[in-house]
mmCIF file of C-alpha atoms and ligand atoms in Angstrom:
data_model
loop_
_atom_site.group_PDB
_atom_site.id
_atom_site.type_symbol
_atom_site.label_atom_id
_atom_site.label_comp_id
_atom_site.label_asym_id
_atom_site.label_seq_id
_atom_site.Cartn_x
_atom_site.Cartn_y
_atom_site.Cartn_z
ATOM 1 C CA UNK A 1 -5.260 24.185 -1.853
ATOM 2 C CA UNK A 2 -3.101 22.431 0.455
ATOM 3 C CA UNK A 3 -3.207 19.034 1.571
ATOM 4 C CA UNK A 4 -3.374 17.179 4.383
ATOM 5 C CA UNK A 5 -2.726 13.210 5.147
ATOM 6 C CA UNK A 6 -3.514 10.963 8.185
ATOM 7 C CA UNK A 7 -0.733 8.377 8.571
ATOM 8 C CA UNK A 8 -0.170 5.877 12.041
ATOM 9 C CA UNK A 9 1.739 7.816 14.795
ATOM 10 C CA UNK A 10 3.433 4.637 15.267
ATOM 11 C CA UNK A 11 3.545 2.248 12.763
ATOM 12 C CA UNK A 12 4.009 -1.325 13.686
ATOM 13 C CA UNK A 13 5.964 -1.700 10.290
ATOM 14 C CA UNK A 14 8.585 0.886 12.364
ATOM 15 C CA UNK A 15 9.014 2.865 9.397
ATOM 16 C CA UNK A 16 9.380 -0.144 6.310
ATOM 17 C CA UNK A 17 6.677 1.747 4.333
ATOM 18 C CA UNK A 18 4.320 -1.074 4.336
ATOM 19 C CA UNK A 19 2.001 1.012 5.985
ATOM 20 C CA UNK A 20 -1.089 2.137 3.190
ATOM 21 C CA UNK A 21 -0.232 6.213 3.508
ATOM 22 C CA UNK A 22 2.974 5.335 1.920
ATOM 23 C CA UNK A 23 0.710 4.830 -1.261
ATOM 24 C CA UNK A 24 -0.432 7.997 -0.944
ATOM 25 C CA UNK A 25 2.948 9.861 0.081
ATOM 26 C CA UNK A 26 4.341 8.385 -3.426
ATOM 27 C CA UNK A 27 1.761 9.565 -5.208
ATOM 28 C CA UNK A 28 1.895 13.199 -4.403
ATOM 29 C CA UNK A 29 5.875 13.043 -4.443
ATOM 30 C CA UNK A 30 5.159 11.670 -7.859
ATOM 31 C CA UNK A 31 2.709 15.011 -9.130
ATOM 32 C CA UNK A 32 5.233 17.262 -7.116
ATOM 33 C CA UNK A 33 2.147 18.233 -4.594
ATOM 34 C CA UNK A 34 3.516 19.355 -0.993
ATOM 35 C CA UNK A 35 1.462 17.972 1.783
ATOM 36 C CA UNK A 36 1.175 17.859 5.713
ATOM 37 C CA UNK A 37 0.339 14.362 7.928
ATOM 38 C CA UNK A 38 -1.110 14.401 10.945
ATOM 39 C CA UNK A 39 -0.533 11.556 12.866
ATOM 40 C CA UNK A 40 -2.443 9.578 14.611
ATOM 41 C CA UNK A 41 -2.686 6.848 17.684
ATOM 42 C CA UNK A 42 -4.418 3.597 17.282
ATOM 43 C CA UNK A 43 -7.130 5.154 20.244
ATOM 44 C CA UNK A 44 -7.335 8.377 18.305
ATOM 45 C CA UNK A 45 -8.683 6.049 15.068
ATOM 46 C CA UNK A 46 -11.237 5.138 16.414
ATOM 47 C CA UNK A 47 -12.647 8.451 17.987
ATOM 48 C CA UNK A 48 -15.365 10.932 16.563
ATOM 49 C CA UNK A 49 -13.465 13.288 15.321
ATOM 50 C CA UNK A 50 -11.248 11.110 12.963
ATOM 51 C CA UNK A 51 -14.145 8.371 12.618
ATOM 52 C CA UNK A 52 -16.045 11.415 10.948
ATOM 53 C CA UNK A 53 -13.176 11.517 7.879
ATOM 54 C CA UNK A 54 -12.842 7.393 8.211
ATOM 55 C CA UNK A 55 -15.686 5.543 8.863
ATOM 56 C CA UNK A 56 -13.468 2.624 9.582
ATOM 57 C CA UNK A 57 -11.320 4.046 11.492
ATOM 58 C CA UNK A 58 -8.116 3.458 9.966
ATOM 59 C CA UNK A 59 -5.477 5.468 8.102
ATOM 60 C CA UNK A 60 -4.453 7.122 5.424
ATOM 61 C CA UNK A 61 -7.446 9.566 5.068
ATOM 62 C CA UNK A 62 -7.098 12.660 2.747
ATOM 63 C CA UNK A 63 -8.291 16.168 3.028
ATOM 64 C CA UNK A 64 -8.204 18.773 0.491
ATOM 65 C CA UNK A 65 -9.995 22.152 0.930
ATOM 66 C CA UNK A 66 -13.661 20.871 1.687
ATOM 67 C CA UNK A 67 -12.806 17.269 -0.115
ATOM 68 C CA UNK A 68 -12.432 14.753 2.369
ATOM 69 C CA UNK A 69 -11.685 10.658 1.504
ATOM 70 C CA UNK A 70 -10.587 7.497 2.727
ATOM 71 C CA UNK A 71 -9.354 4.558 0.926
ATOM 72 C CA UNK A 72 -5.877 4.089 -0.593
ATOM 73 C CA UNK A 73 -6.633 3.382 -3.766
ATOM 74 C CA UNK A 74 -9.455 6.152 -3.861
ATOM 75 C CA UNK A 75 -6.747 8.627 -3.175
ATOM 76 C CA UNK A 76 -4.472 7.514 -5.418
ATOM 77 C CA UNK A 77 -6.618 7.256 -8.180
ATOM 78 C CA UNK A 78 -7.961 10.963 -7.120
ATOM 79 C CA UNK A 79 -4.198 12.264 -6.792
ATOM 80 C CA UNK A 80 -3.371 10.619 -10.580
ATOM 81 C CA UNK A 81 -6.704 12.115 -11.822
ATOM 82 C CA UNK A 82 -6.313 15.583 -10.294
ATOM 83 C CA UNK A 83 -2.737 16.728 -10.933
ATOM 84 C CA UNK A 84 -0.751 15.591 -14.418
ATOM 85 C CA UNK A 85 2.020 12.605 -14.071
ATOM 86 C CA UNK A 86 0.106 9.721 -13.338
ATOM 87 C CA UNK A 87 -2.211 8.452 -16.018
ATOM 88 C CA UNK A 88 -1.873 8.568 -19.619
ATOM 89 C CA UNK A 89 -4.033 11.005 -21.372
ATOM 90 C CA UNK A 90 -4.985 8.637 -24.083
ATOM 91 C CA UNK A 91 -8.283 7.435 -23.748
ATOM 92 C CA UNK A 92 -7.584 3.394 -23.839
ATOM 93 C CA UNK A 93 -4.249 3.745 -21.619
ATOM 94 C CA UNK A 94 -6.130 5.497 -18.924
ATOM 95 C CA UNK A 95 -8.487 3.009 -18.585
ATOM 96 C CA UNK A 96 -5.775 0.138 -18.734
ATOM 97 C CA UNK A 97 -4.188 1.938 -15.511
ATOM 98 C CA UNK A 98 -6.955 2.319 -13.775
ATOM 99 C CA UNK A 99 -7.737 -1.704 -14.188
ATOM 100 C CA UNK A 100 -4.587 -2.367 -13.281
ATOM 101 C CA UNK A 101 -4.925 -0.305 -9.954
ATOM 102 C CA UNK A 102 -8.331 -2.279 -9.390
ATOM 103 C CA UNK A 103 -6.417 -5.708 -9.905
ATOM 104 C CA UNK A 104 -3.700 -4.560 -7.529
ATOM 105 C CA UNK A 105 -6.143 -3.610 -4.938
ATOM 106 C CA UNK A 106 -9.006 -6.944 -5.736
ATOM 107 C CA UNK A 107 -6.942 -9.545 -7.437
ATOM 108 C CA UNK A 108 -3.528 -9.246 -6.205
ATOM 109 C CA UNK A 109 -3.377 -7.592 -2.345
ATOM 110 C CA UNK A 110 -6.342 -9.782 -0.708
ATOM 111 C CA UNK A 111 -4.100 -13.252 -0.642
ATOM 112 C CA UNK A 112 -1.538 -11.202 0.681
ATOM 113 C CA UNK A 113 -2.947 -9.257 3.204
ATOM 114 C CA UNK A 114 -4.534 -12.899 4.026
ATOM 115 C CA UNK A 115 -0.827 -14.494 4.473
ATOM 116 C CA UNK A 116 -0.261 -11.472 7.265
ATOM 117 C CA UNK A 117 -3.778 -12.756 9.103
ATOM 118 C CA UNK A 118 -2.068 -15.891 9.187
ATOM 119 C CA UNK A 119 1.157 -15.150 9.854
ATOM 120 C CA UNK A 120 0.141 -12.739 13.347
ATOM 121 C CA UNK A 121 -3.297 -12.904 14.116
ATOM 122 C CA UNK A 122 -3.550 -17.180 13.545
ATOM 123 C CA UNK A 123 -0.061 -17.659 15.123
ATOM 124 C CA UNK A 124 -0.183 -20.798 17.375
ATOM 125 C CA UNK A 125 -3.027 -22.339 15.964
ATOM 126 C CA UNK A 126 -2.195 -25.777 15.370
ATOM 127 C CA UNK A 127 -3.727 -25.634 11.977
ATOM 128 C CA UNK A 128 -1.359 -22.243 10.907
ATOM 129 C CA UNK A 129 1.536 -24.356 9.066
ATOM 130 C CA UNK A 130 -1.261 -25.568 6.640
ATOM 131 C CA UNK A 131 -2.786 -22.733 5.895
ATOM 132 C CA UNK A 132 0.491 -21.025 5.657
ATOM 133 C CA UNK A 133 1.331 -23.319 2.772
ATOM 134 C CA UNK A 134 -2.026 -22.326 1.312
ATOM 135 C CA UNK A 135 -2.280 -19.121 1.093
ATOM 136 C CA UNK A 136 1.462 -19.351 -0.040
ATOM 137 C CA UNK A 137 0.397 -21.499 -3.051
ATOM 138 C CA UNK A 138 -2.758 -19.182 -3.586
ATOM 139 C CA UNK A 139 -0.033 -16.117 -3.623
ATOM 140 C CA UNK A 140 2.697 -18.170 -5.881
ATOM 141 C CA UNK A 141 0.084 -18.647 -8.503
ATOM 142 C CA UNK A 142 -0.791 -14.976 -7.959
ATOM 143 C CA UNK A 143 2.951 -13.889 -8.527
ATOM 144 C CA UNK A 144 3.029 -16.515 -11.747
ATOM 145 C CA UNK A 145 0.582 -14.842 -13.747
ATOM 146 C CA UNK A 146 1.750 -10.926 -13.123
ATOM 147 C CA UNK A 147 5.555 -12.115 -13.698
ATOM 148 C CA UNK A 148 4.258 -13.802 -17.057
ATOM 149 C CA UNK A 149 2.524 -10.806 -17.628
ATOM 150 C CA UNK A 150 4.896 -8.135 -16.470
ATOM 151 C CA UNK A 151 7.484 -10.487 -18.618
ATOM 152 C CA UNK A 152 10.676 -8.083 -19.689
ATOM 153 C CA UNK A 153 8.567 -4.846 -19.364
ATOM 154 C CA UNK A 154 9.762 -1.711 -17.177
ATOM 155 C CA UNK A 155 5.706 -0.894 -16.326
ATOM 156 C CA UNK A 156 2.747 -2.904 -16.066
ATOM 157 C CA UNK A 157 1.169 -1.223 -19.357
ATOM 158 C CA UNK A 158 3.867 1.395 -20.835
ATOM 159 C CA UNK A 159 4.541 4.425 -18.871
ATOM 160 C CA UNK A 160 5.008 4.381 -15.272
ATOM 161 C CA UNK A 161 1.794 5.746 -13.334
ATOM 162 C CA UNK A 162 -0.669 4.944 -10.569
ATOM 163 C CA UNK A 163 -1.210 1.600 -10.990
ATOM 164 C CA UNK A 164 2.565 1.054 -10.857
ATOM 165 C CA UNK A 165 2.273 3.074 -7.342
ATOM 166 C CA UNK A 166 -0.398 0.763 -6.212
ATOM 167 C CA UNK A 167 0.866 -2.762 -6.956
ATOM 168 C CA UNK A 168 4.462 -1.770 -6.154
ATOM 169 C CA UNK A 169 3.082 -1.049 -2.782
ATOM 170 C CA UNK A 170 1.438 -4.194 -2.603
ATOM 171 C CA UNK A 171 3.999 -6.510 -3.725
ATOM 172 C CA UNK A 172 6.433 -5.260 -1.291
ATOM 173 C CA UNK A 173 4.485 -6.637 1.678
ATOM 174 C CA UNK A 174 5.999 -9.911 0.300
ATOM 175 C CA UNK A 175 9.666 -8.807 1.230
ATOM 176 C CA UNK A 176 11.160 -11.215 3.401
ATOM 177 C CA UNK A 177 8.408 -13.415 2.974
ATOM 178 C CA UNK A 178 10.748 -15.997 0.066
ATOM 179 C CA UNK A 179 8.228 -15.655 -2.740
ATOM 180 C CA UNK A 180 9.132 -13.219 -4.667
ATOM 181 C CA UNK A 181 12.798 -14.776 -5.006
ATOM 182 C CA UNK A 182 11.281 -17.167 -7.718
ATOM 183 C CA UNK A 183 10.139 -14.057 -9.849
ATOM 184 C CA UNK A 184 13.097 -11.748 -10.991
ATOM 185 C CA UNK A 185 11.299 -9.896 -13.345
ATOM 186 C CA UNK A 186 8.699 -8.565 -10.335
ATOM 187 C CA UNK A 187 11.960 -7.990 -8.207
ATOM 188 C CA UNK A 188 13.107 -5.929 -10.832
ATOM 189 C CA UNK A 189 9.692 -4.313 -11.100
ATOM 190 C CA UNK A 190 9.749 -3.475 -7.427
ATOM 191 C CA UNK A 191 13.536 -2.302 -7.158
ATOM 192 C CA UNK A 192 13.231 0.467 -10.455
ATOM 193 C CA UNK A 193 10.331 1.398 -8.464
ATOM 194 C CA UNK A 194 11.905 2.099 -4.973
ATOM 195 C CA UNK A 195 15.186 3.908 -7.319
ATOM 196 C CA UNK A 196 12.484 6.753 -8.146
ATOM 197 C CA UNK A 197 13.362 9.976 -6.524
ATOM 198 C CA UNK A 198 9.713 10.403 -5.372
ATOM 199 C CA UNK A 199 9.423 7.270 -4.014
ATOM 200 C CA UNK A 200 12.959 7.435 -2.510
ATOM 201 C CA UNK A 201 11.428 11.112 -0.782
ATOM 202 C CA UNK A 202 8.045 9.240 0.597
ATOM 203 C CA UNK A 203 10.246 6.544 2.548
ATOM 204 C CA UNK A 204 12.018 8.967 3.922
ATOM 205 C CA UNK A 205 9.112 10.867 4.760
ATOM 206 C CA UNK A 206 7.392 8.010 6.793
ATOM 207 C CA UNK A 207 10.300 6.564 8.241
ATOM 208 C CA UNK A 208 11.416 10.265 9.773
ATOM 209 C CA UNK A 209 8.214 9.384 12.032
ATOM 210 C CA UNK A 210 9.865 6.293 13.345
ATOM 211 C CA UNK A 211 12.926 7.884 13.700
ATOM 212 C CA UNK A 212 11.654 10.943 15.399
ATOM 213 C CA UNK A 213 11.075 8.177 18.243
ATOM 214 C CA UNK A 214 7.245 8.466 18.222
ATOM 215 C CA UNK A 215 7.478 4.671 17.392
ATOM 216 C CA UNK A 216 6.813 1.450 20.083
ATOM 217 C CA UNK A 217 7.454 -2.018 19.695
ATOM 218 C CA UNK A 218 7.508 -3.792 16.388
ATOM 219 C CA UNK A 219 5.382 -6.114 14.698
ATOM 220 C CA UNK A 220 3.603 -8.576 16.032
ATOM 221 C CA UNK A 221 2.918 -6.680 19.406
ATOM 222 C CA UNK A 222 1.635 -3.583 18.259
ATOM 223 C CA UNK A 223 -1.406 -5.315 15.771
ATOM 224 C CA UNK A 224 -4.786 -4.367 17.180
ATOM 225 C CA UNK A 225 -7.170 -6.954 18.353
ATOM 226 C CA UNK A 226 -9.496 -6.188 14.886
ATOM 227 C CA UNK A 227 -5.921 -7.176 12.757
ATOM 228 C CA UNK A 228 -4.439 -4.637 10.758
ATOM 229 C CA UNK A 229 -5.502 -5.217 7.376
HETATM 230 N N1 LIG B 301 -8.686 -0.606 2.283
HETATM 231 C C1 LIG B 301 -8.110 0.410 3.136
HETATM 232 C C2 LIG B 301 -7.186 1.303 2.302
HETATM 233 O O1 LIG B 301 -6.660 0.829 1.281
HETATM 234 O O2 LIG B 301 -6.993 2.490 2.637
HETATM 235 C C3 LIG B 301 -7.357 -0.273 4.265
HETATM 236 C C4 LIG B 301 -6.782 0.719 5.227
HETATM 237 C C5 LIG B 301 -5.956 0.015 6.292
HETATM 238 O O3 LIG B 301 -5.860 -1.223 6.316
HETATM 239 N N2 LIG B 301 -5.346 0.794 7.147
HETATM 240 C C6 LIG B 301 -4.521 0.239 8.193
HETATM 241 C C7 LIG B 301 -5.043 0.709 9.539
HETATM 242 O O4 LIG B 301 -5.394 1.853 9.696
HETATM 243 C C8 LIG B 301 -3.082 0.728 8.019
HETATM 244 S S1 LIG B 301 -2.407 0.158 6.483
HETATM 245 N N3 LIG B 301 -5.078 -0.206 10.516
HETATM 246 C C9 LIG B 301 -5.473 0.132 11.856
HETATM 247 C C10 LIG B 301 -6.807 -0.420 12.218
HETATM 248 O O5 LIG B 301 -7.487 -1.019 11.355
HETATM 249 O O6 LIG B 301 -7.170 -0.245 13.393
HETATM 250 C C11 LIG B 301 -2.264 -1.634 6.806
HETATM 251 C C12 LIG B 301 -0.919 -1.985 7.367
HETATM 252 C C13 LIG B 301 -0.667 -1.784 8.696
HETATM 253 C C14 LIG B 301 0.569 -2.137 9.216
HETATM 254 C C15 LIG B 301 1.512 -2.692 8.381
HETATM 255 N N4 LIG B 301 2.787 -3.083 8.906
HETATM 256 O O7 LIG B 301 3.083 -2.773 10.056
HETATM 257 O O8 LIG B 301 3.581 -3.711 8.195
HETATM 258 C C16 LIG B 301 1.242 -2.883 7.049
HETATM 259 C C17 LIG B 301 0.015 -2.515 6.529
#
């Protein structure tokens, strides 16, 4: 049954793969599962016809035969569940994944995505330097606690899978941020990541939009009024 993705005509990221289909790219390059993307415009998001698959009206949506869903992590997690590769098939592991995809998504991406609301939407406020240096701190300790708990391992709980996928993803909005220089283990963690082959084919994927010219101007223009989340 073939598969189809919704990813951002133009991302603001101009092809860095912070964008959330990138998730979902790296997951089916993972399982070996062709799929197509339609693209779509910031005005197209929030019309009928893709509000009916996103009730949000954001990207990346997946469609599958008569299957349709929204939500990163939903997809992921359906991706990993559907086709073999991405979640142990003991019992106990599977679970431990699929907490550790939850703590990517709850614990560990909300101070993050926070420290982008600050750094674009809350720019020029005179109060932005302070809560720069607080959501910084709230990230730091953040960092501190999965780099203890990472410590010297290759994956967050044994064998790569879709957790790994999901909190990759999310540390790497942190790149040229500074704080993830004071944690080499999670540097680590994110560069054996980004040396997989099917993560390797997803950027390429994503970033052949930007280069196909489809792209505008970079960040911080391009961020709609509702932020980009
Ligand atoms: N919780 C949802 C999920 O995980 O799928 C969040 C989906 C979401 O935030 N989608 C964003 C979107 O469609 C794109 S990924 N925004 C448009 C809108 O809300 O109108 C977030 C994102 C966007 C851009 C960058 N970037 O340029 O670096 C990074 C991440």
């Amino acid at each position: 049954m073939s598969i189809t993705i919704t990813a951002f005509e133009s991302s603001p990221d101009r092809g860095a793969g912070r964008a959330r289909d990138m998730r979902v790219r790296w997951a089916l390059e993972e399982v070996g599962q062709p799929y197509e993307v339609r693209l779509v415009s910031f005005a197209q998001m929030k019309e009928p016809v893709h509000l009916a698959l996103h009730p949000f009206g954001q990207i990346p949506t997946y469609e599958e035969g008569d299957l349709a869903l929204f939500e990163s992590g939903a997809i992921v997690f359906h991706i990993a569940e559907r086709f073999p590769g991405l979640l142990p098939a003991d019992p106990d592991a599977r679970v431990r994944a699929i907490m550790w995809m939850f703590a990517a998504l709850s614990t560990v991406e909300p101070p993050i995505v926070d420290r982008e609301v600050v750094e674009y939407l809350e720019n020029g406020r005179n109060w932005q330097g302070e809560r720069f240096a607080m959501v910084d701190e709230r990230i730091r300790g953040r960092l501190k606690q999965l780099s203890t708990r990472l410590g010297d391992g290759e994956w967050l709980d044994g064998a790569f899978s879709a957790a790994d996928i999901i909190m990759v993803h999310v540390l790497r909005r942190l790149e040229g941020s500074g704080l993830l220089e004071g944690f080499p283990n999670l540097a680590a963690y994110i560069a054996r990541a980004e040396a997989r082959p099917a993560y390797q084919r997803a950027f390429a994927a994503q970033l052949a939009v930007f280069n196909s010219g489809a792209a505008g101007p970079a960040l911080p223009s391009k961020i709609p009024p509702g932020g980009m989340s």
